[in-house]
Short mmCIF file of C-alpha atoms and ligand atoms in Angstrom, two decimals:
data_model
loop_
_atom_site.label_atom_id
_atom_site.label_comp_id
_atom_site.label_asym_id
_atom_site.label_seq_id
_atom_site.Cartn_x
_atom_site.Cartn_y
_atom_site.Cartn_z
CA UNK G 16 -0.04 0.16 0.09
CA UNK G 17 1.26 3.48 -0.91
CA UNK G 18 1.71 6.07 1.85
CA UNK G 19 -1.12 8.06 0.60
CA UNK G 20 -3.45 4.97 0.70
CA UNK G 21 -2.05 4.45 4.52
CA UNK G 22 -2.95 8.12 4.94
CA UNK G 23 -6.09 7.79 3.70
CA UNK G 24 -7.08 4.95 5.48
CA UNK G 25 -6.02 6.23 8.93
CA UNK G 26 -8.12 9.75 7.93
CA UNK G 27 -11.23 7.38 6.77
CA UNK G 28 -10.94 5.50 10.62
CA UNK G 29 -10.78 9.03 11.77
CA UNK G 30 -14.23 9.63 9.53
CA UNK G 31 -12.26 12.15 6.96
CA UNK G 32 -13.09 11.08 3.53
CA UNK G 33 -9.25 12.47 2.01
CA UNK G 34 -10.42 12.68 -1.56
CA UNK G 35 -13.17 15.04 -0.63
CA UNK G 36 -11.33 17.22 1.36
CA UNK G 37 -9.08 17.54 -1.96
CA UNK G 38 -11.35 18.35 -3.97
CA UNK G 39 -12.69 21.57 -2.31
CA UNK G 40 -9.11 22.35 -1.77
CA UNK G 41 -8.93 22.75 -5.36
CA UNK G 42 -11.71 24.30 -6.24
CA UNK G 43 -10.24 27.41 -3.37
CA UNK G 44 -8.87 30.60 -5.53
CA UNK G 45 -6.25 32.58 -3.75
CA UNK G 46 -5.82 36.16 -4.66
CA UNK G 47 -2.05 36.77 -4.94
CA UNK G 48 -0.78 39.71 -4.73
CA UNK G 49 1.32 41.40 -7.12
CA UNK G 50 2.92 43.97 -4.49
CA UNK G 51 5.16 40.71 -3.34
CA UNK G 52 6.88 40.69 -6.42
CA UNK G 53 8.33 44.01 -6.59
CA UNK G 54 8.16 45.67 -3.13
CA UNK G 55 5.14 47.78 -3.11
CA UNK G 56 7.09 50.01 -5.94
CA UNK G 57 4.72 49.72 -9.19
CA UNK G 58 5.55 51.19 -12.82
CA UNK G 59 4.46 54.82 -12.06
CA UNK G 60 8.35 55.67 -11.39
CA UNK G 61 7.11 57.69 -8.69
CA UNK G 62 8.07 58.20 -4.80
CA UNK G 63 8.85 56.20 -2.01
CA UNK G 64 6.46 53.72 -0.56
CA UNK G 65 4.35 55.87 2.06
CA UNK G 66 1.26 55.63 3.88
CA UNK G 67 2.83 54.11 7.07
CA UNK G 68 3.58 50.82 5.59
CA UNK G 69 7.05 49.71 4.70
CA UNK G 70 9.23 46.93 2.99
CA UNK G 71 12.42 46.07 4.43
CA UNK G 72 15.42 44.20 2.66
CA UNK G 73 17.15 44.51 -0.45
CA UNK G 74 17.37 41.23 -2.04
CA UNK G 75 18.53 41.40 -5.16
CA UNK G 76 16.25 40.73 -8.70
CA UNK G 77 13.29 42.78 -7.69
CA UNK G 78 11.02 42.65 -10.71
CA UNK G 79 11.51 46.37 -12.29
CA UNK G 80 8.86 46.30 -15.31
CA UNK G 81 5.65 44.57 -16.22
CA UNK G 82 7.33 41.79 -18.15
CA UNK G 83 9.47 40.84 -15.13
CA UNK G 84 6.75 41.08 -13.11
CA UNK G 85 4.69 38.48 -14.95
CA UNK G 86 7.75 36.12 -15.59
CA UNK G 87 7.91 36.30 -12.16
CA UNK G 88 4.69 35.56 -11.06
CA UNK G 89 4.55 32.91 -13.78
CA UNK G 90 7.66 31.27 -12.18
CA UNK G 91 5.93 31.11 -9.14
CA UNK G 92 2.28 30.17 -9.97
CA UNK G 93 3.71 27.14 -11.59
CA UNK G 94 4.66 25.58 -8.61
CA UNK G 95 1.65 26.68 -6.20
CA UNK G 96 -1.19 23.78 -6.91
CA UNK G 97 -4.26 25.04 -8.39
CA UNK G 98 -6.17 27.97 -10.69
CA UNK G 99 -5.44 31.32 -8.79
CA UNK G 100 -6.19 34.77 -8.76
CA UNK G 101 -3.85 37.78 -9.04
CA UNK G 102 -4.69 41.13 -6.58
CA UNK G 103 -3.26 44.14 -8.66
CA UNK G 104 -2.93 47.63 -7.31
CA UNK G 105 -3.57 50.73 -9.40
CA UNK G 106 0.25 51.72 -9.44
CA UNK G 107 0.52 48.53 -11.82
CA UNK G 108 -1.06 49.90 -14.46
CA UNK G 109 0.53 50.09 -17.63
CA UNK G 110 0.47 52.46 -19.65
CA UNK G 111 2.33 54.42 -22.23
CA UNK G 112 3.36 57.68 -20.35
CA UNK G 113 2.14 59.11 -16.86
CA UNK G 114 -1.19 58.71 -16.27
CA UNK G 115 -2.94 60.31 -13.04
CA UNK G 116 -4.51 58.01 -10.81
CA UNK G 117 -7.81 59.67 -11.19
CA UNK G 118 -8.03 58.82 -14.75
CA UNK G 119 -7.32 55.24 -15.24
CA UNK G 120 -9.84 53.22 -16.78
CA UNK G 121 -10.09 49.61 -17.76
CA UNK G 122 -7.43 50.21 -20.69
CA UNK G 123 -4.60 50.79 -18.89
CA UNK G 124 -5.12 47.16 -17.54
CA UNK G 125 -5.65 45.13 -20.86
CA UNK G 126 -2.55 43.38 -21.00
CA UNK G 127 -3.06 42.59 -17.03
CA UNK G 128 -6.31 41.18 -18.70
CA UNK G 129 -4.82 39.14 -21.23
CA UNK G 130 -2.15 37.98 -19.20
CA UNK G 131 -4.97 36.30 -16.92
CA UNK G 132 -7.40 35.26 -19.91
CA UNK G 133 -4.32 32.92 -21.08
CA UNK G 134 -3.66 31.32 -17.89
CA UNK G 135 -6.82 31.31 -16.83
CA UNK G 136 -6.69 33.42 -13.51
CA UNK G 137 -9.09 35.91 -11.99
CA UNK G 138 -7.68 39.10 -11.08
CA UNK G 139 -8.99 41.33 -8.28
CA UNK G 140 -8.01 45.21 -7.48
CA UNK G 141 -7.39 47.80 -5.08
CA UNK G 142 -6.83 51.84 -5.81
CA UNK G 143 -3.77 53.05 -4.73
CA UNK G 144 -4.17 55.90 -2.01
CA UNK G 145 -0.44 56.05 -0.79
CA UNK G 146 3.12 56.70 -2.35
CA UNK G 147 1.23 60.04 -4.36
CA UNK G 148 2.41 63.85 -2.97
CA UNK G 149 -1.42 63.90 -2.92
CA UNK G 150 -1.43 61.32 -0.01
CA UNK G 151 0.68 63.19 2.02
CA UNK G 152 -1.78 64.72 4.46
CA UNK G 153 -4.45 61.95 4.09
CA UNK G 154 -6.95 61.12 1.65
CA UNK G 155 -10.31 59.90 1.58
CA UNK G 156 -10.76 62.21 4.56
CA UNK G 157 -8.42 65.18 3.88
CA UNK G 158 -9.54 68.47 4.72
CA UNK G 159 -9.35 70.07 1.74
CA UNK G 160 -12.31 69.22 -0.58
CA UNK G 161 -10.08 68.96 -3.82
CA UNK G 162 -7.68 66.29 -2.67
CA UNK G 163 -10.68 64.45 -1.42
CA UNK G 164 -11.98 64.68 -4.88
CA UNK G 165 -8.86 63.47 -6.54
CA UNK G 166 -9.07 60.53 -4.60
CA UNK G 167 -12.52 59.54 -4.81
CA UNK G 168 -12.06 60.30 -8.36
CA UNK G 169 -9.72 57.15 -8.27
CA UNK G 170 -11.46 55.00 -6.38
CA UNK G 171 -14.35 55.71 -8.52
CA UNK G 172 -12.36 54.50 -11.57
CA UNK G 173 -10.73 52.03 -9.66
CA UNK G 174 -14.41 50.12 -9.10
CA UNK G 175 -15.23 50.54 -13.12
CA UNK G 176 -11.85 48.73 -13.61
CA UNK G 177 -12.58 45.77 -11.41
CA UNK G 178 -16.13 45.74 -12.87
CA UNK G 179 -13.83 45.56 -15.99
CA UNK G 180 -11.88 42.54 -14.54
CA UNK G 181 -14.99 40.61 -13.54
CA UNK G 182 -16.68 40.80 -16.72
CA UNK G 183 -13.81 39.49 -19.19
CA UNK G 184 -12.72 37.18 -16.44
CA UNK G 185 -16.52 35.91 -15.40
CA UNK G 186 -15.27 36.27 -12.01
CA UNK G 187 -16.24 38.75 -8.98
CA UNK G 188 -13.77 40.53 -8.62
CA UNK G 189 -12.89 42.73 -5.80
CA UNK G 190 -12.51 45.98 -5.33
CA UNK G 191 -10.54 47.12 -1.45
CA UNK G 192 -10.06 49.89 -0.53
CA UNK G 193 -7.48 51.05 2.07
CA UNK G 194 -6.44 54.16 3.13
CA UNK G 195 -3.37 55.47 5.49
CA UNK G 196 -4.86 58.25 6.60
CA UNK G 197 -4.07 59.12 10.61
CA UNK G 198 -2.33 61.39 12.83
CA UNK G 199 0.85 60.16 14.66
CA UNK G 200 -0.08 62.22 17.92
CA UNK G 201 -3.04 62.89 19.62
CA UNK G 202 -5.80 64.58 17.57
CA UNK G 203 -7.76 67.12 18.99
CA UNK G 204 -10.77 66.14 16.55
CA UNK G 205 -11.42 62.84 15.75
CA UNK G 206 -14.64 62.85 14.55
CA UNK G 207 -14.45 65.47 11.45
CA UNK G 208 -12.12 63.00 9.38
CA UNK G 209 -14.24 59.95 10.25
CA UNK G 210 -17.22 62.12 8.73
CA UNK G 211 -15.77 62.91 5.51
CA UNK G 212 -14.11 59.77 5.22
CA UNK G 213 -17.87 58.56 5.48
CA UNK G 214 -18.97 61.43 3.07
CA UNK G 215 -16.05 60.06 0.68
CA UNK G 216 -17.39 56.85 0.63
CA UNK G 217 -21.10 57.44 -0.07
CA UNK G 218 -19.60 59.56 -3.35
CA UNK G 219 -17.73 56.38 -4.17
CA UNK G 220 -20.57 53.80 -3.69
CA UNK G 221 -23.52 56.11 -5.21
CA UNK G 222 -22.15 54.70 -8.29
CA UNK G 223 -24.29 51.50 -8.67
CA UNK G 224 -21.98 48.41 -10.79
CA UNK G 225 -22.73 45.16 -11.65
CA UNK G 226 -22.26 42.53 -8.75
CA UNK G 227 -21.68 39.81 -10.77
CA UNK G 228 -18.63 41.22 -11.69
CA UNK G 229 -17.30 42.90 -8.41
CA UNK G 230 -17.65 42.87 -4.79
CA UNK G 231 -16.35 45.71 -2.60
CA UNK G 232 -14.45 45.92 0.49
CA UNK G 233 -13.51 48.44 2.92
CA UNK G 234 -10.13 47.27 5.18
CA UNK G 235 -9.45 48.64 8.37
CA UNK G 236 -6.67 49.17 10.11
CA UNK G 237 -5.30 49.78 13.92
CA UNK G 238 -2.49 52.23 13.21
CA UNK G 239 0.42 52.91 10.66
CA UNK G 240 4.35 53.98 11.33
CA UNK G 241 4.04 57.49 11.40
CA UNK G 242 0.15 57.28 12.21
CA UNK G 243 0.81 55.71 15.22
CA UNK G 244 -2.12 57.56 17.35
CA UNK G 245 -5.13 57.89 15.45
CA UNK G 246 -6.59 55.96 12.31
CA UNK G 247 -8.91 57.13 10.68
CA UNK G 248 -10.38 53.93 8.82
CA UNK G 249 -10.30 51.98 12.06
CA UNK G 250 -12.31 49.00 12.48
CA UNK G 251 -15.25 50.25 14.18
CA UNK G 252 -15.27 52.81 11.63
CA UNK G 253 -15.59 50.13 8.48
CA UNK G 254 -17.83 47.54 10.59
CA UNK G 255 -20.27 49.60 10.91
CA UNK G 256 -19.65 51.20 7.12
CA UNK G 257 -19.76 48.17 5.60
CA UNK G 258 -22.70 46.76 7.69
CA UNK G 259 -24.61 49.80 7.05
CA UNK G 260 -24.11 49.86 3.14
CA UNK G 261 -24.03 46.35 1.86
CA UNK G 262 -20.40 45.90 1.42
CA UNK G 263 -17.77 44.01 2.56
CA UNK G 264 -15.40 44.65 5.67
CA UNK G 265 -11.55 43.57 4.86
CA UNK G 266 -10.38 41.65 7.68
CA UNK G 267 -6.28 41.75 7.37
CA UNK G 268 -4.92 40.09 10.42
CA UNK G 269 -1.96 42.22 10.99
CA UNK G 270 -4.39 45.33 11.50
CA UNK G 271 -5.40 44.53 15.02
CA UNK G 272 -4.15 44.45 18.34
CA UNK G 273 -1.79 41.57 18.76
CA UNK G 274 -3.59 39.20 21.33
CA UNK G 275 -6.60 39.84 18.96
CA UNK G 276 -7.39 37.13 16.76
CA UNK G 277 -9.23 37.64 13.39
CA UNK G 278 -10.19 33.85 13.87
CA UNK G 279 -12.23 34.79 16.76
CA UNK G 280 -13.93 36.95 13.84
CA UNK G 281 -15.08 35.02 10.85
CA UNK G 282 -18.14 33.35 12.83
CA UNK G 283 -19.43 36.77 13.64
CA UNK G 284 -18.62 38.40 10.29
CA UNK G 285 -20.24 35.50 8.28
CA UNK G 286 -23.41 35.87 10.64
CA UNK G 287 -23.89 39.18 9.36
CA UNK G 288 -22.55 39.65 5.96
CA UNK G 289 -23.20 37.36 2.93
CA UNK G 290 -19.41 37.24 2.38
CA UNK G 291 -15.89 37.53 4.11
CA UNK G 292 -13.28 39.20 2.58
CA UNK G 293 -9.56 38.56 4.10
CA UNK G 294 -6.15 40.20 3.58
CA UNK G 295 -3.44 36.90 5.34
CA UNK G 296 -0.36 38.35 6.63
CA UNK G 297 1.97 37.42 9.48
CA UNK G 298 2.28 40.57 11.91
CA UNK G 299 5.49 40.10 13.54
CA UNK G 300 5.39 42.79 16.69
CA UNK G 301 3.98 45.39 14.17
CA UNK G 302 2.03 45.33 11.06
CA UNK G 303 5.12 44.11 9.56
CA UNK G 304 3.74 42.01 6.71
CA UNK G 305 6.42 38.98 6.87
CA UNK G 306 5.62 35.71 4.28
CA UNK G 307 2.66 33.92 6.11
CA UNK G 308 3.91 30.59 7.59
CA UNK G 309 1.85 27.74 9.34
CA UNK G 310 1.19 28.84 12.40
CA UNK G 311 -1.45 28.47 14.92
CA UNK G 312 -3.43 31.32 13.85
CA UNK G 313 -3.12 30.91 10.32
CA UNK G 314 -4.67 27.01 11.25
CA UNK G 315 -7.29 28.63 12.96
CA UNK G 316 -8.09 30.68 10.34
CA UNK G 317 -8.87 28.09 7.72
CA UNK G 318 -10.32 26.11 10.26
CA UNK G 319 -12.77 28.71 10.99
CA UNK G 320 -13.49 29.25 7.33
CA UNK G 321 -13.84 25.48 7.20
CA UNK G 322 -16.30 24.68 9.92
CA UNK G 323 -18.39 27.63 9.14
CA UNK G 324 -19.07 25.98 5.69
CA UNK G 325 -17.69 29.49 4.14
CA UNK G 326 -14.77 28.42 1.14
CA UNK G 327 -17.48 29.54 -1.43
CA UNK G 328 -17.88 33.08 0.60
CA UNK G 329 -14.62 34.18 1.12
CA UNK G 330 -12.19 36.35 -0.65
CA UNK G 331 -9.13 35.00 0.22
CA UNK G 332 -6.15 37.31 0.04
CA UNK G 333 -2.63 37.57 0.96
CA UNK G 334 -0.81 40.62 2.23
CA UNK G 335 2.49 40.85 2.60
CA UNK G 336 5.93 41.96 1.42
CA UNK G 337 9.24 41.03 2.32
CA UNK G 338 12.13 42.67 0.19
CA UNK G 339 14.85 40.74 2.45
CA UNK G 340 14.53 37.15 0.61
CA UNK G 341 13.79 35.74 -2.52
CA UNK G 342 10.44 37.43 -3.93
CA UNK G 343 9.54 34.29 -5.74
CA UNK G 344 10.28 31.70 -2.75
CA UNK G 345 8.08 34.58 -0.70
CA UNK G 346 5.09 34.24 -2.97
CA UNK G 347 5.18 30.12 -3.24
CA UNK G 348 5.32 29.76 0.73
CA UNK G 349 3.03 32.16 1.62
CA UNK G 350 0.48 30.50 -0.74
CA UNK G 351 1.53 27.36 0.47
CA UNK G 352 0.83 27.82 3.35
CA UNK G 353 -2.48 29.15 3.18
CA UNK G 354 -3.30 26.09 1.47
CA UNK G 355 -1.89 23.93 3.61
CA UNK G 356 -3.71 25.77 6.68
CA UNK G 357 -7.44 24.53 4.33
CA UNK G 358 -5.87 21.33 3.83
CA UNK G 359 -5.32 20.51 7.84
CA UNK G 360 -8.68 22.12 8.44
CA UNK G 361 -10.89 20.12 5.74
CA UNK G 362 -8.94 16.93 7.10
CA UNK G 363 -10.28 17.35 10.18
CA UNK G 364 -13.49 15.57 11.35
CA UNK G 365 -15.35 18.59 12.52
CA UNK G 366 -18.51 17.75 12.62
CA UNK G 367 -17.41 15.10 15.54
CA UNK G 368 -15.77 17.59 17.10
CA UNK G 369 -18.39 19.91 17.21
CA UNK G 370 -20.65 17.13 18.97
CA UNK G 371 -18.07 16.69 21.59
CA UNK G 372 -18.48 20.40 22.30
CA UNK G 373 -21.76 20.36 22.47
CA UNK G 374 -21.69 17.17 24.78
CA UNK G 375 -19.81 18.93 26.92
CA UNK G 376 -16.87 16.35 26.40
CA UNK G 377 -14.27 19.09 26.85
CA UNK G 378 -11.06 16.64 27.92
CA UNK G 379 -11.94 14.27 24.72
CA UNK G 380 -12.21 17.39 22.61
CA UNK G 381 -8.80 18.65 23.70
CA UNK G 382 -7.05 15.33 23.37
CA UNK G 383 -8.65 14.66 20.17
CA UNK G 384 -7.72 17.88 18.57
CA UNK G 385 -4.00 17.83 19.69
CA UNK G 386 -4.00 14.38 17.89
CA UNK G 387 -4.95 15.38 14.55
CA UNK G 388 -2.15 17.96 14.67
CA UNK G 389 0.33 14.93 14.08
CA UNK G 390 -1.81 12.74 11.49
CA UNK G 391 0.10 12.90 8.16
CA UNK G 392 -0.93 15.58 6.39
CA UNK G 393 2.07 16.23 4.62
CA UNK G 394 1.68 12.88 2.75
CA UNK G 395 -1.80 14.37 1.56
CA UNK G 396 -0.22 17.27 0.71
CA UNK G 397 2.69 15.63 -1.38
CA UNK G 398 -0.28 13.76 -3.02
CA UNK G 399 -2.11 17.26 -3.71
CA UNK G 400 1.21 18.86 -5.52
CA UNK G 401 1.70 15.54 -7.25
CA UNK G 402 -1.81 15.39 -8.53
CA UNK G 403 -0.85 19.15 -10.14
CA UNK G 404 1.99 18.69 -11.24
CA UNK G 405 3.83 20.42 -9.11
CA UNK G 406 6.65 19.21 -7.18
CA UNK G 407 6.08 17.76 -3.79
CA UNK G 408 7.73 18.76 -0.15
CA UNK G 409 10.82 21.04 -0.80
CA UNK G 410 11.09 19.97 -3.91
CA UNK G 411 10.25 23.53 -5.65
CA UNK G 412 12.61 25.35 -3.87
CA UNK G 413 15.25 23.54 -7.09
CA UNK G 414 13.26 25.79 -9.39
CA UNK G 415 13.06 29.03 -7.71
CA UNK G 416 16.78 28.56 -7.05
CA UNK G 417 17.51 28.23 -10.94
CA UNK G 418 15.11 31.01 -11.37
CA UNK G 419 17.20 33.04 -9.50
CA UNK G 420 20.37 32.27 -11.04
CA UNK G 421 18.99 32.36 -14.53
CA UNK G 422 16.79 35.41 -14.36
CA UNK G 423 16.88 37.52 -11.15
CA UNK G 424 20.45 37.85 -10.70
CA UNK G 425 21.01 38.76 -14.06
CA UNK G 426 18.52 41.93 -13.49
CA UNK G 427 21.29 45.00 -12.20
CA UNK G 428 19.32 47.56 -10.70
CA UNK G 429 19.84 51.13 -11.78
C1 LIG S 407 -1.74 48.28 4.63
C2 LIG S 407 -2.84 47.09 4.05
C3 LIG S 407 -2.78 47.12 2.66
C4 LIG S 407 -1.47 46.84 1.73
C5 LIG S 407 -2.00 46.98 0.07
C6 LIG S 407 -0.33 47.53 -0.41
O1 LIG S 407 -1.24 48.28 6.16
O2 LIG S 407 -2.53 45.94 4.70
O3 LIG S 407 -3.52 46.11 2.65
O4 LIG S 407 -0.74 46.30 2.31
O5 LIG S 407 -3.35 47.32 -0.21
ZN1 LIG S 408 -3.90 44.36 3.89
#
């Protein structure tokens, strides 16, 4: 009997159908963030990354143009099992000469649509409300009406682009708004900026688009670098805004207090919203956006999605940017870990465990949950990779290493 068959038998005894689990896993489309490929730089030739976020490190081989970024994405996608989506930011528009962000149109993204079509991928989208001189003192909550309008127009433009992606690629494209607006020190007035943000959002969402092709979300945050004391778009702000306006409230697991867990929020969100949008990252001491590893919280997030039977109701976006390691490996490690966490959850006999909880048999519940952690998940993962023509275990690393040698190290940054 093969190792895989043995593993299947073991899982069957625990009440888990491995083939059914793999089928469900194969359907999950992750939204893979393009911005890991170039440290959130984009193609605008503009100022450095701003907005209270930071990509640290100077690993060689950053993608410098659309062609390089697409090639690098291809290199990563080849070793991530399954069909996925690419998450774009407005600064990745492919234009002849500079186009201001409020003037962006679907036609500035046709090359990405061609790229996605040729590979059977979906596309998600984000307006970029940072790394721009008009974003220095705030964006959608800025005191100056002219600056607010510029960003409102940018967000309106970006929603049209997302709808275009959805229509062209026959998917629902998520358009997620995140703004950096906030204060370094104690504000005198917390209310007015939030009122202005609310008005800006009302304006942005006053345009009705086709829900078959676009979903809208707003992303909250607790603080940014240089914006430590006040964040206009806080969690309470967006939860209320999203709930009242029938859009999605995106949860980024780097955007909460260190002991506050997104995994615990998922069931509550799903009770009140049709869909849920996530940014999966790894905060180390702060919103540092380290590469996602298979840690307890990632596993718990995945377990909640599976336990709530929400795999078809969730947009799972990866969101980290590590410039200190090979960027293709960073994509692969994070995507694999998200998939492994989902697989681990799909391989748990959750109904049996829920029954134990209901019956108050908590000793058994603890013992079993711990026992399943060392079941042969790796063997099932290897089989999943092989059936998707992806090298099993760490075999993919050689592929990345060769790509680094042959492609990345030949790029000279000037
Ligand atoms: C910033 C947010 C936001 C960004 C991307 C680049 O803290 O997490 O989602 O990471 O839009
Ligand atoms: Zn995020």
